[in-house]
C-alpha cells in the first residue's frame, strides 16, 4: 500500500484500489466458511470513532474487525465527552494516548479525516466525512460490480439522485474513473453541484437516457430534509422524475443492475419490486462491505495483498 | 521588534523621501523634533544628533488600514487594542479603524468613547467604527450622531450584512447628514446559503458548501444603487469577486462618493489553496478563483479600488485547529500586508503607497499631508526590494491565524514612527 491512510479515493492510487478489491474476494471465501474468523489482525487495536450515527457502516466495520480477530473499541458522539464541550483535538489525542493502531472515523464535517491525521499516528480510515468522501463504500460498490460483471473497466455506471450532498457519489466517481468505468450523473438540477463535470463525468436530468445507456445504476438515498429546504418540491414529483420503478425499467429492453448504498426509502427513490428484484445486488453489497473492509483493514495494518 | 520613545530630535538620514500625496520623491533627510516634522529634504550629516541611516530605504507616510478587528471589548484572548497596535506597527501602519463587531458591539456613544479613551495609550492611532444597527441586528439604527460625536469615523455592521434594503437605505440617508461613510459587509445571506468557501470546482471536490460570487456582486450592486439614489457616502469593504469589482467600476462613474477596498489575501491567493482544508484560508467573503484574483488586481490598477485594507481578524489557535466547517472566518494580516501586496501587484511604488496611505486617509477624512512641516510624525521606513520569508516570529498579533506563514514576500518595513514611538523591525 502506497498510502498510510484511506481518506478518500480522489488521490488514491488505482493499483491499490485493485489490490483491495482482489483481497476482498479472498475474504469473501472466509465469510462463506462455517467458522468465519482469521487471526490476521490479532493483537491490533482499532477504534471506531463515530461522530455521526451510522448503524450500518459501524456494524460492517465492527464485523470486519472481529472476523480479523482485532480488538475493537466503539466510541460514538452520543456516549462521549463531546457533549460536554471537549474539543475534537482533545478527544482524538486522548484516544491516541491509548496506543491505537487504527481509527475508523465517521464525522459530519468534510475534511475531518484529513484533519484527524494531524493529531494521531494511527492509521486513519475515513468512514464518511460529511459531503466529501466515503471511500470504503465506493470500494465495496466496485467489488460488487467486479463480482457481477467480472470487471469494472469499460462499465457504464449511472449514479442517480442527490449528488450535491453525497459522499458516496464523490467517492464512486473517483474510484470508477480510476478503474476505467464511464460515469453519468442524473438528478434534479438543484442537487447537482456546480462544475461536477470537471471530475470527468457527464450530467443528465433525463432518467430514461441513463436507463438506456447504463450497465448498472447506483441509486442514492434522498434525504427528505432537502425537500424542506426547497431543493425539490415534493416526494411525488421526485419519484415521477427520478424514482426507479418497475414500470420505468420495463420501458427499456436491456436489464440493468441495481445498487443502493442504503438505507433505502422504499417507494421514493426505489420501489420494493426493484429493490427486491433479481437485478438488484443490494444485499451482495452488504456482504461485500464486510469483505472489502476486512481487506482494507488487513492491507493498511500490514498484511500483504492477495491475488486470485 | 524594538519599541522606543522618539528622542527629542531624530534625523532620518539619506533616504529616498517618497511623498505619496504629491507623487514626488527625492533623496534627503527627514528631521523630527519633539515628535513633529521639522524639515523634509535637507542633505548632509549633522553632528551629535540621534540619527537613523536610511540609505537604500524609502521614507514615506505611515500606512493606514480602514478595516481591522481588534476584538476589544470581549475577546481579549484573541487581540487587544495594545497587541493589535503592535501588529500594526510591525506592518508599517500608524493608523487603523477598528470594526464594531466586538462583544458587546460598539453600538452606543458610550462604547465608542471606551475605545477612544483606551486608544489614547496605544502607540498607533485607533479610530472606532460604530455599528449601523443596534446590536448589529440589522433592524434599528443606532444613535449615529452620538456615535460620530464621540469619535466614530464610519458606520458598519461588518461581519454581518445588512440584509434589509430598507434599513440600508435609511442608514445611508441618515448618515449622509454627518458626511461619514457607511460600510456594508456585502453578501446576500440567502444566496450565500451558509457557504464555507467559494462555490466552484474546488468546493464541489471538497464537499464544502459553496458561497457563489453572485452573493457578493448582487449585494454590492444593491448598495451602490441605493448610494447612488441618495448620493451618499458608501465604502465597499473586502471585495472578493470579479463581478463585485465590475459593479463598483461602473457605478463609480455615477456617484463620486463611492469608495472600495481589497484585501491582500484576496489579491494573493486563489481557491486552490483550500484543497487541504487549511482553516487559515477560511475568510468571509471567501477567496475565489484565479480569474477573480486577476480581475481584482486589474481593478487595483485602474483605480476601482481606493485602498488596501487587511480585514485583520484574529482567532485563537484552538478555534482554528478545528474542522473547516466549525472554524471561524478570518485571518490576521497587518504584519504581512506590505510584503504581500508589493510582491503580487507589481506596480510603481508611489502608486502602491497611495493605496496604503493617502487614499485610505481620504476615505475616512484623515489628514493626508504627512510631510507638512509641524505635522505629528507618522512615518514608515521600508525597503521595497527586500525579499523575505514570512515567519511566525514576524507576528506581533496575539493570534497566529494566517496562511502567509512560509510565503516569500517582497518589501519589508524597517521602522515605523507613530505617536512618539519608533518601532525598529531590524
Ligand atoms: Zn466584513
Short mmCIF file of N, CA, C and O and ligand atoms in Angstrom, two decimals, chain B residues 67 69 99 101 156-160 183-187 237-238 261 284-285 311, ligand 1:
data_model
loop_
_atom_site.label_atom_id
_atom_site.label_comp_id
_atom_site.label_asym_id
_atom_site.label_seq_id
_atom_site.Cartn_x
_atom_site.Cartn_y
_atom_site.Cartn_z
N UNK B 67 -9.77 48.86 8.00
CA UNK B 67 -10.59 47.68 8.32
C UNK B 67 -9.80 46.65 9.13
O UNK B 67 -9.13 45.78 8.58
N UNK B 69 -9.99 44.18 12.98
CA UNK B 69 -10.78 43.70 14.12
C UNK B 69 -9.81 43.50 15.28
O UNK B 69 -8.96 42.61 15.22
N UNK B 99 -13.29 47.68 13.64
CA UNK B 99 -14.68 47.34 13.37
C UNK B 99 -15.43 47.09 14.69
O UNK B 99 -14.84 46.65 15.67
N UNK B 101 -17.71 44.87 15.59
CA UNK B 101 -18.33 43.58 15.93
C UNK B 101 -17.61 42.93 17.10
O UNK B 101 -17.10 41.81 17.02
N UNK B 156 -20.65 50.75 10.40
CA UNK B 156 -20.65 49.44 9.75
C UNK B 156 -21.18 48.38 10.71
O UNK B 156 -20.97 48.47 11.91
N UNK B 157 -21.85 47.38 10.15
CA UNK B 157 -22.20 46.18 10.93
C UNK B 157 -21.28 45.03 10.53
O UNK B 157 -21.65 43.86 10.60
N UNK B 158 -20.06 45.36 10.12
CA UNK B 158 -19.18 44.38 9.47
C UNK B 158 -19.15 43.03 10.17
O UNK B 158 -19.19 42.93 11.39
N UNK B 159 -19.04 42.01 9.35
CA UNK B 159 -19.19 40.64 9.82
C UNK B 159 -20.58 40.18 9.47
O UNK B 159 -20.78 39.07 9.01
N UNK B 160 -21.53 41.09 9.68
CA UNK B 160 -22.92 40.78 9.36
C UNK B 160 -23.41 41.72 8.27
O UNK B 160 -23.31 42.93 8.40
N UNK B 183 -20.35 51.36 5.69
CA UNK B 183 -19.61 50.21 5.15
C UNK B 183 -20.48 48.98 5.38
O UNK B 183 -20.75 48.62 6.52
N UNK B 184 -20.92 48.35 4.31
CA UNK B 184 -21.74 47.14 4.48
C UNK B 184 -20.96 45.91 4.04
O UNK B 184 -20.44 45.86 2.93
N UNK B 185 -20.90 44.94 4.92
CA UNK B 185 -20.32 43.63 4.56
C UNK B 185 -21.24 43.02 3.50
O UNK B 185 -22.30 42.50 3.81
N UNK B 186 -20.81 43.12 2.24
CA UNK B 186 -21.74 42.89 1.14
C UNK B 186 -21.83 41.42 0.73
O UNK B 186 -21.09 40.94 -0.11
N UNK B 187 -22.74 40.71 1.38
CA UNK B 187 -23.06 39.35 0.95
C UNK B 187 -24.55 39.14 1.13
O UNK B 187 -25.09 39.44 2.20
N UNK B 237 -16.35 47.17 1.46
CA UNK B 237 -15.17 46.50 2.02
C UNK B 237 -14.82 45.21 1.29
O UNK B 237 -15.63 44.65 0.54
N UNK B 238 -13.60 44.78 1.50
CA UNK B 238 -13.07 43.46 1.10
C UNK B 238 -13.75 42.80 -0.10
O UNK B 238 -14.31 41.71 0.00
N UNK B 261 -12.43 48.87 -1.05
CA UNK B 261 -11.14 48.31 -0.61
C UNK B 261 -11.02 46.86 -1.05
O UNK B 261 -12.01 46.19 -1.36
N UNK B 284 -14.35 35.47 5.16
CA UNK B 284 -15.61 35.94 4.58
C UNK B 284 -15.43 37.39 4.13
O UNK B 284 -15.03 38.21 4.94
N UNK B 285 -15.71 37.70 2.88
CA UNK B 285 -16.07 36.78 1.79
C UNK B 285 -14.89 35.86 1.43
O UNK B 285 -13.76 36.15 1.79
N UNK B 311 -8.47 43.64 6.76
CA UNK B 311 -9.51 42.85 7.43
C UNK B 311 -8.86 41.93 8.48
O UNK B 311 -9.28 40.78 8.66
ZN1 LIG C 1 -16.57 42.03 6.57
#
